[in-house]
Each structure stands twice: as C-alpha cells, then as structure tokens.
XYZ file of C-alpha atoms in Angstrom:
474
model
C 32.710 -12.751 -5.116
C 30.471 -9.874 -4.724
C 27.710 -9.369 -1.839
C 24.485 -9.651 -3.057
C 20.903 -8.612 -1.552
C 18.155 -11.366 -2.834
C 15.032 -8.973 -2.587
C 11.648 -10.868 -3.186
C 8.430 -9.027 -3.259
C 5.143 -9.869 -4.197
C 3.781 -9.067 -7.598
C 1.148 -6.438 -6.865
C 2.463 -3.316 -8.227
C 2.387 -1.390 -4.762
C 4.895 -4.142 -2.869
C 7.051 -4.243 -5.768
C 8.170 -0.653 -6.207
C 8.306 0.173 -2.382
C 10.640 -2.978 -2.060
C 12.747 -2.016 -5.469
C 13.088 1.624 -3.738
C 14.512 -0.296 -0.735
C 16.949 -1.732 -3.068
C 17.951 1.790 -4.362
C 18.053 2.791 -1.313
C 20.610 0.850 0.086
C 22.572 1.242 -3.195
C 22.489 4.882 -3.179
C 24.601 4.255 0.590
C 26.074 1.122 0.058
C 26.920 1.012 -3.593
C 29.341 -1.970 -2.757
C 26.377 -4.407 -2.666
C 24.507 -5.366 -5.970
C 20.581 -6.152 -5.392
C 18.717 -9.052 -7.368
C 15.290 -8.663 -7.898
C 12.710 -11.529 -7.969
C 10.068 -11.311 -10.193
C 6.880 -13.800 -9.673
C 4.349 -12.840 -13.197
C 0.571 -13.228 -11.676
C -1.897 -15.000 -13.303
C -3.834 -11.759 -12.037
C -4.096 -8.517 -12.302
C -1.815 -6.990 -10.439
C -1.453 -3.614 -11.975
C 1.304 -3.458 -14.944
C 4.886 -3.185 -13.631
C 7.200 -4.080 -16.893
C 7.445 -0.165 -17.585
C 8.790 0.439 -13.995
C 11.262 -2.624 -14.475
C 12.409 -1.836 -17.633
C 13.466 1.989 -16.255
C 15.298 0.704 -13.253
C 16.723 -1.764 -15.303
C 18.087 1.436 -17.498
C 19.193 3.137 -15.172
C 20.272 1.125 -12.430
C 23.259 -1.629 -13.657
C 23.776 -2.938 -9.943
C 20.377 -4.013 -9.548
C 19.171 -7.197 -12.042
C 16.000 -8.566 -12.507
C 15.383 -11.893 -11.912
C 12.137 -13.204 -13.851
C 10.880 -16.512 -12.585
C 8.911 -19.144 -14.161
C 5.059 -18.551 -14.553
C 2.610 -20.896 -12.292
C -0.718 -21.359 -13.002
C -3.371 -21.548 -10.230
C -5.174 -24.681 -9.120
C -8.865 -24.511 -11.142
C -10.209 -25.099 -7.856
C -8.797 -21.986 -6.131
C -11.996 -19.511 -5.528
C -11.830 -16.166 -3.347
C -13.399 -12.765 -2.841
C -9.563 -11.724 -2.211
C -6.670 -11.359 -4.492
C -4.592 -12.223 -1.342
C -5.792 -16.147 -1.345
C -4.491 -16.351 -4.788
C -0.980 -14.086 -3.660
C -0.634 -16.422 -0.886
C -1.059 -19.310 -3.263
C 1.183 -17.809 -5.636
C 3.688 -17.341 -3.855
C 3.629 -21.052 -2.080
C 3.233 -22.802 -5.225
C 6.613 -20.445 -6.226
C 8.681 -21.701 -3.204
C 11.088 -24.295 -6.017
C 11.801 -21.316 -8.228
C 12.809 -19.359 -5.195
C 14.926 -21.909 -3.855
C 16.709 -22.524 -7.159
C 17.331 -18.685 -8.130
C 19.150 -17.908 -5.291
C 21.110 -21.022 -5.429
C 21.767 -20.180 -8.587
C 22.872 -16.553 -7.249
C 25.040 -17.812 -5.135
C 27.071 -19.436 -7.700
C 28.950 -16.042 -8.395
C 27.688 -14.015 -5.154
C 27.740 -13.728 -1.522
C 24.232 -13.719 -0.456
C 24.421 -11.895 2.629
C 20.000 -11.275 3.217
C 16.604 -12.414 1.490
C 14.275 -9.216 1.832
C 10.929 -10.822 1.115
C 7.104 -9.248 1.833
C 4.877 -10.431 3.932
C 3.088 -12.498 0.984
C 6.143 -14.214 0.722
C 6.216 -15.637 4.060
C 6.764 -19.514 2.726
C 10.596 -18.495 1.229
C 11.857 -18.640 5.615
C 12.413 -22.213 4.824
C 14.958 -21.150 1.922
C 16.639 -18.716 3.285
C 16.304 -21.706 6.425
C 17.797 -24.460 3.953
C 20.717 -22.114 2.114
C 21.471 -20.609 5.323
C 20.876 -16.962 4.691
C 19.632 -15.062 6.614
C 15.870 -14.438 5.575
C 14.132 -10.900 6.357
C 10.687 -9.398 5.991
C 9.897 -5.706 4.242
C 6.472 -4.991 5.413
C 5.240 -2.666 3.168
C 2.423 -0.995 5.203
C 2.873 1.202 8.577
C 4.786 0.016 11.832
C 0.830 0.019 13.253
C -0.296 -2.708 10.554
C 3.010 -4.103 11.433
C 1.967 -4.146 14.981
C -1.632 -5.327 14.614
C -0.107 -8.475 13.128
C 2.123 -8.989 15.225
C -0.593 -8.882 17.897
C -2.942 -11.352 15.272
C -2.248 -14.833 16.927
C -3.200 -13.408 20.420
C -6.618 -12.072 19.338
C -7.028 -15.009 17.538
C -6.539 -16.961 21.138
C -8.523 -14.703 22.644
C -12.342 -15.564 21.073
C -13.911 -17.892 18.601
C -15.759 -15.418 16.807
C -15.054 -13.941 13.447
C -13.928 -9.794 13.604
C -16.659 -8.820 11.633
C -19.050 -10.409 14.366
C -17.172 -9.012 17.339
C -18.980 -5.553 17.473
C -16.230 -4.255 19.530
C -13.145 -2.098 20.167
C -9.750 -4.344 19.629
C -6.974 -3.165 22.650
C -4.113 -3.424 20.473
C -0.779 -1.860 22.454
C 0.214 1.410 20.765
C -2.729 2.009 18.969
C -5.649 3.986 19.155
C -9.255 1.325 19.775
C -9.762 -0.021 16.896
C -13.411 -1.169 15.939
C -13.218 -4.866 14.826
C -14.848 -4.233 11.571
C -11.807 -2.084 10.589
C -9.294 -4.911 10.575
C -7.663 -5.609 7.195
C -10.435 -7.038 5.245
C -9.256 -10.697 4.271
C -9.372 -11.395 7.770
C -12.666 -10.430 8.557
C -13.962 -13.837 8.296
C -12.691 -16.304 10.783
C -13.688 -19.434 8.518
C -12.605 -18.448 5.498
C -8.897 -19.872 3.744
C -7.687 -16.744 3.425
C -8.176 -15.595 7.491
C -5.632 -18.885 7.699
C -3.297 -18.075 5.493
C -2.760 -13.996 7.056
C -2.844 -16.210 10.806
C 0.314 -18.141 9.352
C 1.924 -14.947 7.865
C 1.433 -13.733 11.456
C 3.163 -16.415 13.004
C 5.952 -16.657 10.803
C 6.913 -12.652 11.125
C 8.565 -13.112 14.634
C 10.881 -15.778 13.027
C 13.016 -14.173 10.441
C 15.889 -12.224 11.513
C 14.317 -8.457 11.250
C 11.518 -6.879 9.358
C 12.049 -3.307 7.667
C 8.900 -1.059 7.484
C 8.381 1.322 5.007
C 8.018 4.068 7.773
C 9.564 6.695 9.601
C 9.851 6.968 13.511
C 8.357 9.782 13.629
C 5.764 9.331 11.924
C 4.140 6.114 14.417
C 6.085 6.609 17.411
C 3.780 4.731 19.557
C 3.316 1.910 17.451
C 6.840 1.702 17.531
C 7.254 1.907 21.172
C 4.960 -0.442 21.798
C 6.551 -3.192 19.099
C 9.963 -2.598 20.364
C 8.955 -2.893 23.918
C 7.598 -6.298 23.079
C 3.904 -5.760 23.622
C 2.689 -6.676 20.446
C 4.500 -10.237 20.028
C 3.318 -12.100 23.163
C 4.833 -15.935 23.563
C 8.075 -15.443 22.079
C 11.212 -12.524 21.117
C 10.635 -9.697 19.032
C 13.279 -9.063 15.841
C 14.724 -6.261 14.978
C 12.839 -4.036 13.761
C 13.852 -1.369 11.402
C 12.127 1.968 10.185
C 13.331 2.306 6.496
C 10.909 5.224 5.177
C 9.425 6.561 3.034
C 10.469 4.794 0.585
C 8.540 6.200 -2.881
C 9.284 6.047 -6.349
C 9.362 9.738 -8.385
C 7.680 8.424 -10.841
C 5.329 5.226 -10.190
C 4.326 4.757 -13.869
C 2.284 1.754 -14.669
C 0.231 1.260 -17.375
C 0.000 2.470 -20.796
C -0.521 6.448 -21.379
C -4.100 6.835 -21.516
C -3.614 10.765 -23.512
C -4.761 12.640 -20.391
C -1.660 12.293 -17.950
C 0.459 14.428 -19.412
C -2.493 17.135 -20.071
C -3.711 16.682 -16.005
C -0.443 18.126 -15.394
C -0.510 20.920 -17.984
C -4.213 21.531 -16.746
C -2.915 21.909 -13.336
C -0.469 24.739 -14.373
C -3.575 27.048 -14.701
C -5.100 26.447 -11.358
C -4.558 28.234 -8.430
C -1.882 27.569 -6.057
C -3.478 24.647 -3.490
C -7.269 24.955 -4.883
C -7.217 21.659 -6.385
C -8.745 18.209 -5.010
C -7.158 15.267 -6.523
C -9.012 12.190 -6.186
C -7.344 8.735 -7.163
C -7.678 5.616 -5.512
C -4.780 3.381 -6.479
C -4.100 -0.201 -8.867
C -7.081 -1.802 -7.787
C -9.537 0.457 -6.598
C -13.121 0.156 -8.290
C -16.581 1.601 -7.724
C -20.281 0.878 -9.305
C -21.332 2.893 -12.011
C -24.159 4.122 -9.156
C -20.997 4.945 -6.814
C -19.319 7.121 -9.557
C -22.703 9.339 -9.867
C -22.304 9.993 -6.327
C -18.938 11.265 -5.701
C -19.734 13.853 -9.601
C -22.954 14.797 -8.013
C -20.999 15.499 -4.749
C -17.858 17.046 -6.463
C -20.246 19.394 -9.231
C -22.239 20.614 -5.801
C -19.089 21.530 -3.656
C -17.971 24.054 -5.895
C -14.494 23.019 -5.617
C -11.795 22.419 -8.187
C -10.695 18.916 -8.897
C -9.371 16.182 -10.698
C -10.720 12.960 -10.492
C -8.981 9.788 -12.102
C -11.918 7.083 -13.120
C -12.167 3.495 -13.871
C -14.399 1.182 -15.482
C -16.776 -0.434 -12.674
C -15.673 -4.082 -11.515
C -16.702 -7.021 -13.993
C -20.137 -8.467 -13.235
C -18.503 -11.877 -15.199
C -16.737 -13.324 -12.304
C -14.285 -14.846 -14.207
C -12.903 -11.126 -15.366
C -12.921 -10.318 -11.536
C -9.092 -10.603 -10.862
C -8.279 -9.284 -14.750
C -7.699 -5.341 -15.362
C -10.893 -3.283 -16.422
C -11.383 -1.957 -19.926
C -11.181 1.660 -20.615
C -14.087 3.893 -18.954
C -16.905 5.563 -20.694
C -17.097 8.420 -19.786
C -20.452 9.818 -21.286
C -22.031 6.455 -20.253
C -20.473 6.458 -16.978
C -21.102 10.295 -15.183
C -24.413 12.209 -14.877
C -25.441 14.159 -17.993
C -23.831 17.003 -18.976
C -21.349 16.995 -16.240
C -18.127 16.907 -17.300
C -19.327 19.917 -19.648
C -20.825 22.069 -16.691
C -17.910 21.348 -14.720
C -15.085 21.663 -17.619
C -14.164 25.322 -16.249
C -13.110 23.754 -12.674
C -12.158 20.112 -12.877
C -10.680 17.553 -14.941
C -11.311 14.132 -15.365
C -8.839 11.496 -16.805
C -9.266 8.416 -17.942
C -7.918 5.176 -15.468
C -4.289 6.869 -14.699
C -2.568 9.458 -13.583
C 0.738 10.518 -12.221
C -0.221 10.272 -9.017
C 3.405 11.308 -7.377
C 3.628 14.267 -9.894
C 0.215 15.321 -9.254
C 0.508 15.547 -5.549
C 3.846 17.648 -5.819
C 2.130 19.819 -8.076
C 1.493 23.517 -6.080
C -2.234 23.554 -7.493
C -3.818 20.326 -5.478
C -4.378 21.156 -2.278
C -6.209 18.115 -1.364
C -6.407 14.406 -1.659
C -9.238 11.965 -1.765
C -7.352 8.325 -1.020
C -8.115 5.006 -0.718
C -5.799 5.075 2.185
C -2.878 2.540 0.491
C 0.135 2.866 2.439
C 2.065 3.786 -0.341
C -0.655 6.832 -1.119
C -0.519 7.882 2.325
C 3.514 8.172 2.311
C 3.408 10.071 -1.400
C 0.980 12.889 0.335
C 2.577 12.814 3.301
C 5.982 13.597 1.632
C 3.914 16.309 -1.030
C 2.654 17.744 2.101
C -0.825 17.265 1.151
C -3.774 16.668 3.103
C -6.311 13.615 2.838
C -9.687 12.325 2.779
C -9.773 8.922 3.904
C -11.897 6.749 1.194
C -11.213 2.746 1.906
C -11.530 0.128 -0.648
C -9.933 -3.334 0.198
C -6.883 -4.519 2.297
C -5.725 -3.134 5.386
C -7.157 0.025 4.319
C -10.234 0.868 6.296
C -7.335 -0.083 9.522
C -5.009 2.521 7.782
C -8.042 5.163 8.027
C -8.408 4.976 11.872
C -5.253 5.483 12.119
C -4.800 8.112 9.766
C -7.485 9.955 11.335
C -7.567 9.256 14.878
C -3.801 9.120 15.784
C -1.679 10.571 12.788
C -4.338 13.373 12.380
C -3.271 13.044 8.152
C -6.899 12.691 7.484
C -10.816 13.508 7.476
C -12.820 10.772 7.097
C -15.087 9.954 4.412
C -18.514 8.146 6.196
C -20.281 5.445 3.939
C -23.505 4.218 4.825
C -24.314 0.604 6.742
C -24.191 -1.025 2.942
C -20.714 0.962 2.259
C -22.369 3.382 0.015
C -20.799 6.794 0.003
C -23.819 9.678 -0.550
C -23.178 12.800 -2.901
C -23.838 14.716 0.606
C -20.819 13.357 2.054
C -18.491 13.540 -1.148
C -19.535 17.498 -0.983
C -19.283 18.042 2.829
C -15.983 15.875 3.113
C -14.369 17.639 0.264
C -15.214 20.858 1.182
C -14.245 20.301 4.645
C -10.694 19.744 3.388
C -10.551 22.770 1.504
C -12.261 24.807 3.433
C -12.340 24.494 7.558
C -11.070 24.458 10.645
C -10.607 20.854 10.746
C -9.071 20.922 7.508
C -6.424 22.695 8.505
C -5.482 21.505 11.244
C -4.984 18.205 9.185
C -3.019 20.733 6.979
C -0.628 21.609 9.134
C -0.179 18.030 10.828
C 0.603 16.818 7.171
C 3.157 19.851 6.759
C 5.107 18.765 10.114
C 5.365 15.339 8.996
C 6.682 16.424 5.679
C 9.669 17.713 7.564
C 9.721 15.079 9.541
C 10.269 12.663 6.542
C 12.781 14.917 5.232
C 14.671 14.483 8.283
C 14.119 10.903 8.946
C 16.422 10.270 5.273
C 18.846 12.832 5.720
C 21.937 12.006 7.097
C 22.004 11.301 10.865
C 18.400 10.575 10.633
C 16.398 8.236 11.721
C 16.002 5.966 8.418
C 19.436 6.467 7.586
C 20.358 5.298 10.939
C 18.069 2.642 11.172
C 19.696 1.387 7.468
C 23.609 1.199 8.584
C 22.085 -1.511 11.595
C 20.403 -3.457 9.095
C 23.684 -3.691 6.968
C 25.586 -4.074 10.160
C 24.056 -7.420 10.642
C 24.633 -8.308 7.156
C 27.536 -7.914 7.361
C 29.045 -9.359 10.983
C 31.274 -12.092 11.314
C-alpha cells in the first residue's frame, strides 16, 4: 500500500492554500508519498477556493481532494467572529473526519494527520485510528508562541485582555500591549475566548506542529519555544519551521476585468514607485473609511494601486456572506479616480496580489498584516505598512514593526478610525524616508534569507527531512 499524508485545513481560503503548499512541498522532496486533502464547504464566506482546487487538482495527480459532507450551523449560533462558527464547523465535522481517513486507510498507509489549529477536535481521530495527529499553524512561530503561552496568562488574572491596559511578558517577544492580542480573544466571557483557550491546550498534545516560517526570520520566538518557555506545565513537541510556504498564483474569485490590466498598468510605472494597497479575503472598511485612505492617497502624491471592496453588510444576516461588487463612483470622493487616473489605479475587489508584489514597479505595500501577506512581501522583497483588520493581525503588526523591522505602522484613532493625514504621512513615509528604508533593506535581507531557508541544506529543507523522519520510524 502506498504512504499517505491526511492534510486537514480549515476552509478559510488563507489556511487552505498555505497547508496545500505544504503538501507540494513535501511532494516536490518526497514524491514517494501521495497527500489527501480534506475539504470542509463553509456555510460562510470564506473566500472562493474551487479555482485553486481545481488547478492543483490539474496539475498535481499525487495529491486528491477529499470533499466532505456539508453541515449546517445550529440557528442558535451568534458571533462577532467567523472563528466561533470555524470552531463550530469544524467540531460538528469531527464524524466525516473520522470516516474519510478510515476510509483512506483502506488502500493507504496513513503515516500523519496535518490539521490547523481550527481543527484542533480531529486529536481524538488521529487518537482513535492511531495516527499520529500534527498541527500546521499557519501564522508566525511568535503567534505560535503567544498561544502556547495562552493558558498561563489565562491563570494569571481574571480580567478580560482588552481590560488589562498593560504590557503582556511573553518569552521571546517584544511587550506586547494587551489590546493587541488576536482579536477573538479579547473578551474573556465570550464563547469564542473558550474555544481559542481549548485550541491552546490541545497544541502541546499532538506529536509536532509545522509553522509556516523560517528560522531566520523569528529567531527569538523560536528560541524561546524550543527552550520550553512558552509551554509551562507540561513538554514541548517538536516544532518545525516549514516556510514560506506561498502559492505563485493565489487566485480566488472570479476575474473582476481589472486584474489582468493592474498588471499591464504596472508595466508603465517606474521601477519601485508604486504603493499597492490590498488587504486580503476578508478585509472590509466603511464607505467613510474608504474616503479617507483616497483623500490620503490623492494628497501624498504617490503612485498606487488600491484594490476596493464593497463596505460590510449593515443586514446582519449578510455579515458572514461575500460583498457585492463595489461602486466605485458612489463609493470614492468626487472626481477622484479621474484626477488621479495619471498616477494610480484602482480595481475592483481582486487582484493578483503575489504577481503584483513581484512586479519591479510597486515599491510598497499597505497590508492588513495576514501572515500569508506578510510572507508574499517578504519573499517580493517589498516593504509594508502595517494596516490591521481582524484576527491575530493587530499582534502580527507589533511584531512586524517592533522586532522584524518589515513594517511602519499605520496609527488609527481611539475609535479605530484611520485619518487621510495618516494614510498620506504613512505612505509617503514608505516611499520616501529614512525610516522607510531602513524597513527596505530589512525586508531585502530577509528575502535572502527565505531563499536560503528552502534551498537545499537550509533551514526549511532541513527542518522537513525530521518531520518525515518521524513519519517514517519504526
């Protein structure tokens, strides 16, 4: 029988590719093994994936696609977060799990479940078919370590993060303000805060977790993990750097008729003059917000190209479903996208965003600070502007900022408002300074860096052959 890899990621469109470009990955080294994919379809939006699937499935034959029965959501189920209803998800899923890779294992050896984080309730499978069961933890080996460190801040007060008011001491990272942890566990009371708690707990007790990093890139997160600082009452796994793991091409979405012409635009820009400003699956702002960043983008002189969606639904039962296309006209200040026509571009919902940032025009990049973003610039060699939305993002930014040194950061007000004077100074600060460049040339180091890290004899590549090692033992 042949070995098989069970990968099982979560359905947002950011876990899934990082975790199918694990499964290349190993291919691409290991081409003995064949990888099955496990696909859970959301009852939410969780950006459009079948035209990714459908490529890989093309042009990938050792790598299937598993597509598991749809679950609907209790009624009852309410949240501000799409993570309460990924967490649900993927519990409810647990019986569909269980009997796929039984089923698997009728005509392979399955030597590992890779699952995400999300997908914490599968342990007991891989517990009751007696597989071993990892985790591929699809943010930074510092997000890694903050959760790692969870259940001991947890201990460690009664009151919510958002009420703390105060620096978190978390080994190998810089102080991080308690308002800047990963916003679904903000709130102490709320379901969700629970459910990221349990995730917590459960990482330390699967056999090794793969990060989509490189060592190089967090080296003092990763000392302090693998000097077990971070996990406090019991043994820290194996933990392996696998990064960056990107996809060439991370298409999703139908073509909107302006992502092929952003790229032709780009051919008549200068070389590095262009901002490019794109803030990933899920990333909304207010009609009011939009204004703000044109005002701030028309006054800073620069070029740029700015992707734009429709503002969030007001109907909260649209809340978790994908936004219609944007107005435009309706949407920007008057006359704007004709006074600025000469020096930027704006597209409608999508763009390329991997092409884009290897493109030798943009020069810049204004990010919601999604780990997946971050690596993509990082490997284009292109600077940032840190711009949280939702997640672990606003943790990502301190970190990005204060000890990668990838970023500038973009300043909202008190009510998370982001003035036109800030989208001007913070772009043209980028472009444009002393501080910009020294974020420049950080981002250029760590390009090489990356490079290295896959090469052969690197520190990805090493990190890989231990991981199939201990697939592969007795």
């Amino acid at each position: 029988m042949e070995d098989a890899i069970v990968l099982y990621p979560s359905p947002a469109i950011g876990h899934l590719i990082s975790m199918v470009e694990l499964g290349k990955f190993i291919l691409t080294h290991y081409p003995s093994f064949s990888i099955k994919i496990l696909i859970t379809p959301p009852p939410y939006n969780a950006g459009s994936t079948a035209p990714y699937i459908n490529r890989v499935s093309a042009t990938t034959s050792s790598i299937t696609f598993h597509h598991l029965p749809p679950i609907s959501l209790p009624l009852n189920i309410s949240s501000h977060h799409h993570e309460t209803l990924a967490f649900e998800l993927l519990r409810l899923n647990n019986p569909n799990v269980h009997q796929a890779i039984a089923s698997i294992s009728n005509t392979s050896t399955v030597r590992a479940l890779i699952m995400d984080f999300f997908c914490c309730p599968a342990l007991s499978v891989g517990a009751d078919l007696n597989i071993p069961a990892y985790f591929f933890f699809t943010s930074g080996a510092a997000s890694l370590g903050a959760f790692f460190y969870m259940p001991f801040l947890h201990r460690s007060t009664n009151k919510s993060f958002k009420d703390l008011n105060s620096d978190l001491d978390i080994p190998g990272l810089p102080p991080i303000p308690s308002a800047d942890m990963a916003k679904p566990i903000l709130e102490r009371n709320e379901r969700v805060y629970e459910d990221f708690l349990n995730a917590s707990i459960q990482l330390p007790k699967s056999a090794g977790i793969i990060v989509n990093t490189f060592e190089s890139l967090e080296p003092r997160a990763m000392k302090a993990i693998s000097d077990g600082h971070c996990v406090t009452d019991e043994p820290t796994p194996p933990v392996y750097c696998i990064g960056p793991l990107i996809a060439a091409d991370n298409r999703s979405g139908s073509d909107d008729g302006g992502s092929n012409g952003c790229l032709t635009w780009l051919n008549s820009q200068p070389s590095r003059s262009v901002v490019f400003l794109c803030f990933g699956s899920l990333g909304l702002f207010s009609q009011e917000q939009l204004k703000a960043i044109a005002v701030g983008l028309e006054r800073s002189g620069q070029r740029f190209l700015w992707v734009v969606r429709s503002p969030p639904s007001k109907d909260q039962s649209k809340r978790f479903l994908a936004p219609p296309e944007p107005d435009l006209d309706l949407l920007l200040p008057k006359g704007f996208l004709d006074r600025t026509k000469d020096r930027g571009l704006v597209v409608k919902s999508w763009a390329p965003q991997v092409a884009v940032l290897n493109h030798g025009s943009v020069g810049g990049f204004v990010t919601h600070c999604g780990w997946n973003s971050a690596l993509e610039a990082v490997c284009a060699g292109v600077p940032m502007v840190a711009w949280p939305l939702y997640a672990e993002q606003r943790f990502n930014r301190v970190v990005m900022v204060e000890e990668m040194n990838l970023a500038l950061p973009m300043k909202e007000s008190e009510d998370g408002f982001v003035r036109a004077e800030e989208v001007e100074k913070r772009v043209c600060d980028l472009m444009d300074s002393e501080e910009g460049n020294s974020v420049r040339m950080q981002v250029l180091k760590m390009k090489a860096a990356a490079e290295a890290a896959m090469r052969e004899g690197g520190s990805s590549r090493v990190a890989l052959s231990k991981l199939v090692e201990s697939w592969t033992q007795g």
